[in-house]
PDB file of C-alpha atoms in Angstrom:
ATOM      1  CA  UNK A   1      16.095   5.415 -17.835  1.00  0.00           C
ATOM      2  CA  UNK A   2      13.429   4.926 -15.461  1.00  0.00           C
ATOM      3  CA  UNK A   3      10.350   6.528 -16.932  1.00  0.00           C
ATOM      4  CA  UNK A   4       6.581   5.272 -16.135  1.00  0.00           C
ATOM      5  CA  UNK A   5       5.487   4.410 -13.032  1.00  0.00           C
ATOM      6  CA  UNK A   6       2.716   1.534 -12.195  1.00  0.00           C
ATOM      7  CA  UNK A   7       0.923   2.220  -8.516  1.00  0.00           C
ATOM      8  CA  UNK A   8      -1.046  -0.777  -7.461  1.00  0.00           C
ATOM      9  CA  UNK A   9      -3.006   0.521  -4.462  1.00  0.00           C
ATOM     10  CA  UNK A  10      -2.567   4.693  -5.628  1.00  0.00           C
ATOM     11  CA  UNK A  11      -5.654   5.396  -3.428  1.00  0.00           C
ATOM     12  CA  UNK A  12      -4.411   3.477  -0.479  1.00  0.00           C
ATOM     13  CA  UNK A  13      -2.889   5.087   3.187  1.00  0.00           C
ATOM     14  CA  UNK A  14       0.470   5.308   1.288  1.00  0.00           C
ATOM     15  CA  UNK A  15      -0.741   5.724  -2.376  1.00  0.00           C
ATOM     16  CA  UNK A  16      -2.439   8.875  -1.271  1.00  0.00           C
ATOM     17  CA  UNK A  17       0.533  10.281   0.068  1.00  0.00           C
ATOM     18  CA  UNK A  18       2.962   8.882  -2.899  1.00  0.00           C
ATOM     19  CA  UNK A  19       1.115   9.342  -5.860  1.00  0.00           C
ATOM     20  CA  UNK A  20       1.429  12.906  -5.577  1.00  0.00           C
ATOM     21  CA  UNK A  21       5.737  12.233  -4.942  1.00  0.00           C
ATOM     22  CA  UNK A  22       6.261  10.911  -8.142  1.00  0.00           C
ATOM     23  CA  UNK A  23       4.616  13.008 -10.473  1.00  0.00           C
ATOM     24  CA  UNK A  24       6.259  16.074  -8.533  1.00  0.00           C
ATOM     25  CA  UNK A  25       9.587  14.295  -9.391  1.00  0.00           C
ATOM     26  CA  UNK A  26       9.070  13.594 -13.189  1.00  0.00           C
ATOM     27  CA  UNK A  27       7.412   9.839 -13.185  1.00  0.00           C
ATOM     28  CA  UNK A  28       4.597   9.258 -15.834  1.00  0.00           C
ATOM     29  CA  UNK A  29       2.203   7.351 -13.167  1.00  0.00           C
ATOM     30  CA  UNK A  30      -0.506   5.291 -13.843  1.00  0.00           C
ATOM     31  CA  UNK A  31      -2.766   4.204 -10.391  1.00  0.00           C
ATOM     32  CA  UNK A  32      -5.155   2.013  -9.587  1.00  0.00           C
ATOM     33  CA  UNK A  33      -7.965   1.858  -7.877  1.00  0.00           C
ATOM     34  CA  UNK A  34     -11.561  -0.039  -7.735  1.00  0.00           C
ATOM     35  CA  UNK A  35     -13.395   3.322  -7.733  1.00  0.00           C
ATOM     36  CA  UNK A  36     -14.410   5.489 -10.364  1.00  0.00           C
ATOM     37  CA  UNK A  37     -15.074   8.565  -7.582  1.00  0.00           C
ATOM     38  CA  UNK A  38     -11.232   8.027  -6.407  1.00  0.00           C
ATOM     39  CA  UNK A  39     -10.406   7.448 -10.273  1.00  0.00           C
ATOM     40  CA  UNK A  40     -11.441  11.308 -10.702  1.00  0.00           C
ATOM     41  CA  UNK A  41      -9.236  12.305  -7.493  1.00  0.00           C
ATOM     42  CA  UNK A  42      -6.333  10.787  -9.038  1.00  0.00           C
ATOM     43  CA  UNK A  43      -6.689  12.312 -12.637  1.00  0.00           C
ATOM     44  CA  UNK A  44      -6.780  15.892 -10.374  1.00  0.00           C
ATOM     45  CA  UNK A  45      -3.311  14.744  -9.574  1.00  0.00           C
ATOM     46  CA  UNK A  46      -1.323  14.097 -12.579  1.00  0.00           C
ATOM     47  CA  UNK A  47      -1.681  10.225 -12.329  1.00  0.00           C
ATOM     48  CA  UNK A  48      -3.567   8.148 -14.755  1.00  0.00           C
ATOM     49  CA  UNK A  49      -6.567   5.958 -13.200  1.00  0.00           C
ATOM     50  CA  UNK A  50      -6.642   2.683 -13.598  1.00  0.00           C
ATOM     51  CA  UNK A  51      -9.876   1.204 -12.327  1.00  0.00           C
ATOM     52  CA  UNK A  52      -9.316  -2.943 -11.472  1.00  0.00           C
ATOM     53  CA  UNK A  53      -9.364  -5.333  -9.105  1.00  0.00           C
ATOM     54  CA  UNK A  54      -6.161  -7.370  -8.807  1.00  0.00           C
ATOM     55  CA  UNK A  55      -8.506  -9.868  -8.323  1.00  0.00           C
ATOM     56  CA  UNK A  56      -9.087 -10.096 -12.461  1.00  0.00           C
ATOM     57  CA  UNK A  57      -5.743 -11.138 -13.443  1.00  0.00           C
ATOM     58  CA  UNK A  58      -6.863 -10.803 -16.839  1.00  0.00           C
ATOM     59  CA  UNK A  59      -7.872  -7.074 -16.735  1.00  0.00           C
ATOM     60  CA  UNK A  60      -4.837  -6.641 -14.600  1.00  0.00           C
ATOM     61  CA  UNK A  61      -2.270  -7.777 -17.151  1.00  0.00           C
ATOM     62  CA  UNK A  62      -3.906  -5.555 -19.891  1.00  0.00           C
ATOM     63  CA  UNK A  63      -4.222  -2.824 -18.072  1.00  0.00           C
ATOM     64  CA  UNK A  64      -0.206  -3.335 -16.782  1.00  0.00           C
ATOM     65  CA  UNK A  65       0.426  -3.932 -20.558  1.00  0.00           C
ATOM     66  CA  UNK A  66      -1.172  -0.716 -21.579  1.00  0.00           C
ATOM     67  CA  UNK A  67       0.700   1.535 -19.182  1.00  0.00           C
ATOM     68  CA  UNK A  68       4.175   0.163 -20.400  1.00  0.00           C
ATOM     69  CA  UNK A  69       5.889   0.815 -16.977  1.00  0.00           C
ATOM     70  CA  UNK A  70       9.680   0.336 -16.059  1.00  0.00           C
ATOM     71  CA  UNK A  71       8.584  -0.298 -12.380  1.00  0.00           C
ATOM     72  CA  UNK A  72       5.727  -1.488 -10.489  1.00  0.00           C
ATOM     73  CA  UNK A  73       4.998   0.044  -6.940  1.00  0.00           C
ATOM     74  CA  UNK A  74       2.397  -2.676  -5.007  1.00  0.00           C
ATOM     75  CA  UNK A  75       0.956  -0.577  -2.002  1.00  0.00           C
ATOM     76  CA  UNK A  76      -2.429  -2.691  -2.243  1.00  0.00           C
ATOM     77  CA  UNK A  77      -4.170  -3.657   1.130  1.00  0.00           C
ATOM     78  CA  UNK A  78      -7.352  -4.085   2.227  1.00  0.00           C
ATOM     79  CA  UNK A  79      -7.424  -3.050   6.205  1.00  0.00           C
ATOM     80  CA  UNK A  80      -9.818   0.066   6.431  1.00  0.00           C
ATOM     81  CA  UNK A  81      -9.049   2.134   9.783  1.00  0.00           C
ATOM     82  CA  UNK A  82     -11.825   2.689  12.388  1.00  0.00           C
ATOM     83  CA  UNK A  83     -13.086  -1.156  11.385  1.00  0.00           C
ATOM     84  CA  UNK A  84     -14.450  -3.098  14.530  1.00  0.00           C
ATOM     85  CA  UNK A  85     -12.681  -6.509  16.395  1.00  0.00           C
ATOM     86  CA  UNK A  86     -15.450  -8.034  15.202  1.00  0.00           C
ATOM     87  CA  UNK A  87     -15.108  -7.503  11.778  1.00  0.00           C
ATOM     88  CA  UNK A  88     -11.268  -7.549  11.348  1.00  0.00           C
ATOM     89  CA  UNK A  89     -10.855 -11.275  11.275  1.00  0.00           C
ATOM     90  CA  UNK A  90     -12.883 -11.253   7.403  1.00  0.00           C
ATOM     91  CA  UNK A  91     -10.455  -8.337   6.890  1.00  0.00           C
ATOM     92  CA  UNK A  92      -7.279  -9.657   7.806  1.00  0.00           C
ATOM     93  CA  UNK A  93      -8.309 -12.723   5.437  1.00  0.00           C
ATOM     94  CA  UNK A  94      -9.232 -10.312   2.541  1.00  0.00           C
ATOM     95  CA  UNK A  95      -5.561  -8.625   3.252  1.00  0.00           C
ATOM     96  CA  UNK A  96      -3.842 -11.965   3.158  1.00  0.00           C
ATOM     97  CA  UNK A  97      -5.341 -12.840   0.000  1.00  0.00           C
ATOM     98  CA  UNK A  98      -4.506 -10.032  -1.773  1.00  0.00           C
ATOM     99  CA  UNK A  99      -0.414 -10.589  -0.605  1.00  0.00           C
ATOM    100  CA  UNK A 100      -0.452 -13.991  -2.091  1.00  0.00           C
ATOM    101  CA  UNK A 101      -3.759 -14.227  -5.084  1.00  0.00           C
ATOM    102  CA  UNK A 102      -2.890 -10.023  -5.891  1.00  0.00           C
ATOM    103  CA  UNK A 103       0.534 -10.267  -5.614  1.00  0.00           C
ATOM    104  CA  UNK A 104       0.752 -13.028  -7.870  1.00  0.00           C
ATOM    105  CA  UNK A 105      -1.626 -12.208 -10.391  1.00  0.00           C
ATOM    106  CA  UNK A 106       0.663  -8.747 -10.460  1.00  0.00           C
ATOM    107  CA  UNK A 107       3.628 -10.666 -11.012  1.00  0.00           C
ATOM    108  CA  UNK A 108       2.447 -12.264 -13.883  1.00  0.00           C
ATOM    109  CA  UNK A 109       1.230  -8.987 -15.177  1.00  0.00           C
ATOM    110  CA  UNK A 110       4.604  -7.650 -14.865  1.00  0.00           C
ATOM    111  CA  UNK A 111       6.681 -10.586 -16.663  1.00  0.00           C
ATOM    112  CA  UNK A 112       4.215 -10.042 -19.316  1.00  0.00           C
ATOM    113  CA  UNK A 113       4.970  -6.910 -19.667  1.00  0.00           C
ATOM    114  CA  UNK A 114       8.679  -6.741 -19.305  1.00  0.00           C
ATOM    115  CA  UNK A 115       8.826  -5.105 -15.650  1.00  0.00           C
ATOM    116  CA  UNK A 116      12.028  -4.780 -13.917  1.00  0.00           C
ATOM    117  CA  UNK A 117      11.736  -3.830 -10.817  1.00  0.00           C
ATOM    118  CA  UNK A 118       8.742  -4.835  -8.246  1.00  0.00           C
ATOM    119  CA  UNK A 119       8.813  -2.784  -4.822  1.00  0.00           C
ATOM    120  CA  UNK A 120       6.227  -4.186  -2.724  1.00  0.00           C
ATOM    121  CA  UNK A 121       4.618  -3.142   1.165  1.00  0.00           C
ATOM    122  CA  UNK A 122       5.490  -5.556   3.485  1.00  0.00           C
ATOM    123  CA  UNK A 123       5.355  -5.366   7.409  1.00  0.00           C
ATOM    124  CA  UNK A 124       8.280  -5.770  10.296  1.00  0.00           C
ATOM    125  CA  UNK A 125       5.922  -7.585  13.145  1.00  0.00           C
ATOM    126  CA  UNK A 126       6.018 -10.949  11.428  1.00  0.00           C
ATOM    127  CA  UNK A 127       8.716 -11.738  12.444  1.00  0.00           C
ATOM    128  CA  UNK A 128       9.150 -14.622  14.775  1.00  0.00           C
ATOM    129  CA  UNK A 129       9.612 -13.768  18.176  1.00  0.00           C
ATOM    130  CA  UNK A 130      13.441 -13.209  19.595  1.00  0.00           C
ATOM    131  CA  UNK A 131      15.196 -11.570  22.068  1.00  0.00           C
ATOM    132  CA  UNK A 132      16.827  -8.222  20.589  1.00  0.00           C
ATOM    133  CA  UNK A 133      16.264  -6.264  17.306  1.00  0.00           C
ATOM    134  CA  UNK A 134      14.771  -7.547  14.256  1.00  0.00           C
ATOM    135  CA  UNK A 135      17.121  -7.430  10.825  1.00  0.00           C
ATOM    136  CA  UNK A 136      16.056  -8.527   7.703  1.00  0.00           C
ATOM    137  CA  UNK A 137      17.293 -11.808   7.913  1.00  0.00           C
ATOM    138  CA  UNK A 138      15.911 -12.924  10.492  1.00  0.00           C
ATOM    139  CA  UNK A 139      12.388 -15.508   9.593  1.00  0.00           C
ATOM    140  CA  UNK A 140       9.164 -14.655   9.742  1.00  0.00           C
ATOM    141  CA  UNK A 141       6.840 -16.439  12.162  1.00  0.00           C
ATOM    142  CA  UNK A 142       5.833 -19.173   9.899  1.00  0.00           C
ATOM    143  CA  UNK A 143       4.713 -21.233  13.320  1.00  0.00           C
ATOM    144  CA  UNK A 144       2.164 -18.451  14.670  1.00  0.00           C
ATOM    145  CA  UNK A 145      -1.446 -19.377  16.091  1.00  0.00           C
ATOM    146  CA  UNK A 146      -4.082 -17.873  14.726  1.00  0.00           C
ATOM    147  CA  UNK A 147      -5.316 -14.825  13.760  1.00  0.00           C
ATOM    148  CA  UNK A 148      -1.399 -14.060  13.282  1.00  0.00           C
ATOM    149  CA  UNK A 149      -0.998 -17.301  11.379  1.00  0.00           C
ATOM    150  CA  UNK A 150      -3.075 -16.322   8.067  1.00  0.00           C
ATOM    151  CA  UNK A 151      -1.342 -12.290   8.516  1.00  0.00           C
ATOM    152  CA  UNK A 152       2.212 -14.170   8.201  1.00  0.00           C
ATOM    153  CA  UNK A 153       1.154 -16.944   5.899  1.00  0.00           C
ATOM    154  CA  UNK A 154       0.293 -13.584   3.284  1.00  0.00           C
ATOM    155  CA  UNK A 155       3.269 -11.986   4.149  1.00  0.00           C
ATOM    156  CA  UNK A 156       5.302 -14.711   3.478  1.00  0.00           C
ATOM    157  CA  UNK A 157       3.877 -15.784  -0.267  1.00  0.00           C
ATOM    158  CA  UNK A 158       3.899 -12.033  -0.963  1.00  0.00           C
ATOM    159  CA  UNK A 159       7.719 -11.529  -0.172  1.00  0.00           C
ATOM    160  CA  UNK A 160       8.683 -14.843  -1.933  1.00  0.00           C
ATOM    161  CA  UNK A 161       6.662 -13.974  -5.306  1.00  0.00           C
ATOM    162  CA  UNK A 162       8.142 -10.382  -4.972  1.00  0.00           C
ATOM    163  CA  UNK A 163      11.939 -11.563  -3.791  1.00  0.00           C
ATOM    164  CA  UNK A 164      12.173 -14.572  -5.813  1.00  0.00           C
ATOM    165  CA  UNK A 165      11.001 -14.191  -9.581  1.00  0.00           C
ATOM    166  CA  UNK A 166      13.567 -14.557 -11.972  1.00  0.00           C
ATOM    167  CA  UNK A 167      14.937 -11.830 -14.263  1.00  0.00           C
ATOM    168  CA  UNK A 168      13.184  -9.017 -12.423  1.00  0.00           C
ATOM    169  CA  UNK A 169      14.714  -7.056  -9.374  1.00  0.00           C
ATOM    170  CA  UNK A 170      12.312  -7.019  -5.892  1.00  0.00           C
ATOM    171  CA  UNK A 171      12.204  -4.565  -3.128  1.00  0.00           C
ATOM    172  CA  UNK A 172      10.229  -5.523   0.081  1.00  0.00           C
ATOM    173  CA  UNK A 173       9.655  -2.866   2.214  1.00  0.00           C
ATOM    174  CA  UNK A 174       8.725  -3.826   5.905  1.00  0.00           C
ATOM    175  CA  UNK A 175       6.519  -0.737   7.597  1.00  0.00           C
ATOM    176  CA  UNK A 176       6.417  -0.485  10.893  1.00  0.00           C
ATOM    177  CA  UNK A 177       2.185   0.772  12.018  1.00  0.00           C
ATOM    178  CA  UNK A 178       1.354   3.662   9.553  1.00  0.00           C
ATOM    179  CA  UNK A 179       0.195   6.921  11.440  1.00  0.00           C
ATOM    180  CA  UNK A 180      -0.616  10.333  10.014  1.00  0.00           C
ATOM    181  CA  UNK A 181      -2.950  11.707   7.530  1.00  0.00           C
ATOM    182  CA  UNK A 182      -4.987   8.794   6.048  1.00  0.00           C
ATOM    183  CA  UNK A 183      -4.257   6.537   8.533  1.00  0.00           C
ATOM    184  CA  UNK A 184      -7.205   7.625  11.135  1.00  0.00           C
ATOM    185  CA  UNK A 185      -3.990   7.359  13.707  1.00  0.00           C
ATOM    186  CA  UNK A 186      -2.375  10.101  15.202  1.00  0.00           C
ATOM    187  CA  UNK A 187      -0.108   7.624  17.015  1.00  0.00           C
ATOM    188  CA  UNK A 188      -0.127   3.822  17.229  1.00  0.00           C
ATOM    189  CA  UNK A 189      -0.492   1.464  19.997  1.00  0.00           C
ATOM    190  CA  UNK A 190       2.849   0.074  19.201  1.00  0.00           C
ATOM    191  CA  UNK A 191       4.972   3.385  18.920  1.00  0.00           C
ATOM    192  CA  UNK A 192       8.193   1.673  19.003  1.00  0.00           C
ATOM    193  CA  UNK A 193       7.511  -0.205  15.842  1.00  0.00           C
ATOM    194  CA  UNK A 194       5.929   2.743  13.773  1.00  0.00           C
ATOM    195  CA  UNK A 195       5.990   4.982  10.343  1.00  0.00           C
ATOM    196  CA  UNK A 196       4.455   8.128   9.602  1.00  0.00           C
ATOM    197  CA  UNK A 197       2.818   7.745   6.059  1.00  0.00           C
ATOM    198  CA  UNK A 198       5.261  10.412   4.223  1.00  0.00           C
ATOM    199  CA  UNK A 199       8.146   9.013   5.500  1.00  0.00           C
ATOM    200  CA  UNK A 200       6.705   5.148   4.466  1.00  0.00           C
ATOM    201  CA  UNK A 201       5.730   7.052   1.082  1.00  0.00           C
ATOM    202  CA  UNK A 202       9.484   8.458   0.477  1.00  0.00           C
ATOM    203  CA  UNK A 203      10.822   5.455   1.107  1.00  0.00           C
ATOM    204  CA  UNK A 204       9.144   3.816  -2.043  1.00  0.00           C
ATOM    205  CA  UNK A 205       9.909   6.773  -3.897  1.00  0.00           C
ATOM    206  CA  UNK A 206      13.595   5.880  -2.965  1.00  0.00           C
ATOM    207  CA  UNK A 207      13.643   2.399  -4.112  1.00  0.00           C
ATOM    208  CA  UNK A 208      12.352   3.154  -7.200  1.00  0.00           C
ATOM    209  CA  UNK A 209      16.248   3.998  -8.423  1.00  0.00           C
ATOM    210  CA  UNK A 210      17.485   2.690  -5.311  1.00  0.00           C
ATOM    211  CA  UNK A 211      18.692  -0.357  -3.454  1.00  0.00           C
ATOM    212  CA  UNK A 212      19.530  -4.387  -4.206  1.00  0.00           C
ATOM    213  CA  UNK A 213      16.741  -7.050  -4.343  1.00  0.00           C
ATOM    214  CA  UNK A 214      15.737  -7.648  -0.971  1.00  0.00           C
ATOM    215  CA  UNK A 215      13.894  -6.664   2.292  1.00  0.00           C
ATOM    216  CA  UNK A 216      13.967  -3.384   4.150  1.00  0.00           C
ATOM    217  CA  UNK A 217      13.068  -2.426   6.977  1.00  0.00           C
ATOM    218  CA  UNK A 218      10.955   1.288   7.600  1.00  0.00           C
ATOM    219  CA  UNK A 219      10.185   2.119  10.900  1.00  0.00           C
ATOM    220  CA  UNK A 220      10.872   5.430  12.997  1.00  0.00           C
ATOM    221  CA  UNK A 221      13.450   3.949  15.879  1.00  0.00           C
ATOM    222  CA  UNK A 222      15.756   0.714  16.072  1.00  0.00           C
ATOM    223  CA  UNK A 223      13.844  -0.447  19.175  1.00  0.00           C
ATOM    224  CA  UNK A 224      12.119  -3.360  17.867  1.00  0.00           C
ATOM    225  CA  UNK A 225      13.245  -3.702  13.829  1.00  0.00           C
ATOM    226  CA  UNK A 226      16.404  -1.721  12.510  1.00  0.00           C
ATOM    227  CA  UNK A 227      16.617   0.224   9.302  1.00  0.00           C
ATOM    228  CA  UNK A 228      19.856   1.088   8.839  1.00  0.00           C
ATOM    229  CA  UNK A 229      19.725  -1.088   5.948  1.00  0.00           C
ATOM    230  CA  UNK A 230      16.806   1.351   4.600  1.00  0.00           C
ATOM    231  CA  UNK A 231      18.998   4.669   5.786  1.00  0.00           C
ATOM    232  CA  UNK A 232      22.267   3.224   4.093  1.00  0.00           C
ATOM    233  CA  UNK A 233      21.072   1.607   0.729  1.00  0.00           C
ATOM    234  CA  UNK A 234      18.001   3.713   0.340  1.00  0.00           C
ATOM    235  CA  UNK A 235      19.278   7.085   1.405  1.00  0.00           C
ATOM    236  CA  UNK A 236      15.880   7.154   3.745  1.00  0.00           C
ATOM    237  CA  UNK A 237      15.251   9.566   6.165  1.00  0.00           C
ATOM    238  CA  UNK A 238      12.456   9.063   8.418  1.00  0.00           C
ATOM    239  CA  UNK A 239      11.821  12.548   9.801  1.00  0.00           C
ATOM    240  CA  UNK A 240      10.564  13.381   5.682  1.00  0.00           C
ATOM    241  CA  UNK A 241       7.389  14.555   5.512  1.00  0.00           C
ATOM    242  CA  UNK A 242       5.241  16.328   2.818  1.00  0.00           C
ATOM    243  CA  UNK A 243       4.139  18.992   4.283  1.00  0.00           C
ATOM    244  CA  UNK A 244       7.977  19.914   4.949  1.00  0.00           C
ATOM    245  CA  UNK A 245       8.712  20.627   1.049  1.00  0.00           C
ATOM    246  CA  UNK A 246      10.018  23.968  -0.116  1.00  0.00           C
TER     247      UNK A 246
END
């Protein structure tokens, strides 16, 4: 039975919006974050803080170890909204580190502990260009130029670590461009390829008991990637929001 809950990233776009899913349905959740003020924020919740940097994959493990969970939820990124062009390039390095340094230092902390289940954000614009829709299958643009090149090269030794460890079962789940609450986006420039935060949020809450190993696609419409894979195997519905609860 599927029991405590680990939230890498709890004070994130989506951890905001999650956190607050999986205590309502009966998880034990421990979440981290690097800051004691969001620490407090979380406690308000129901969710145990965690204060560490994936960064210290010594800290990391221990603190994994502590919380004993059955899965681990990775919703870590570092891409603040409102940031300027000038300053995204240091961020979309910082982001790409965490997918493939964080993401491995998390694995580890979960094979330490006995973890079963990984479900990990991922996005659906790396793929490599094509005429029609995107499916899972299809690769990832391992060729790009630059900036895209070091976005993809994350995305790629995220998925693998996540997809390909033995002995433990790993969800990828590709959002399309978060909007809503949190997000500082009412819509995105892309709005064929997008996912309002709730329904990105529910759709981690879904995997948690849901779905095979593999990569799933969550965005709103079929125009550019399709998620019938996530609507089928996941039971997702991407109309959910929170505010819509009884």
């Amino acid at each position: 039975m599927i029991r405590n809950i680990f939230l890498a990233g709890a004070s994130g776009a989506v951890g905001r919006r999650l956190a607050p899913l999986l205590v309502e349905a009966g998880y034990v959740v421990t979440g981290t974050t690097r800051s004691a003020e969001k620490a407090a924020s979380l406690r308000q919740i129901g969710v145990e803080p965690a204060i560490v940097d994936v960064f210290g994959a010594e800290k990391l493990k221990s603190v994994v170890a502590e919380a004993a969970p059955d899965v681990i939820i990775h919703q870590l990124t570092d891409l603040p909204h409102g940031v300027s062009p000038a300053a995204m390039k240091d961020f979309i390095s910082r982001n790409a580190r965490i997918r493939s340094e964080g993401t491995a230092n998390l694995i580890q902390a979960a094979k330490a502990a006995g973890v079963g289940r990984i479900i990990a954000q991922s996005i659906a614009w790396a793929y490599a260009p094509k005429t029609g829709v995107f499916i899972e299958t299809d690769p990832l643009d391992l060729h790009a130029d630059e900036p895209r090149a070091t976005t993809v090269a994350g995305v790629a030794a995220m998925e693998q670590a996540v997809l390909n460890e033995p002995g433990m079962e790993g969800i990828v789940l590709r959002y399309g461009f978060f909007y809503g609450p949190g997000t500082g986006v009412d819509m995105p420039a892309n709005p064929d390829l997008r996912v309002h935060v709730d329904a990105a949020a529910s759709a981690a809450l879904r995997a948690i008991e849901r779905g095979a190993s593999g990569a799933y696609n969550v965005t709103e419409t079929d125009i550019v990637a399709s998620s019938g894979k996530a609507r089928n195997a996941l039971g997702w519905d991407a109309a959910f929001r929170v505010d819509d609860r009884p």
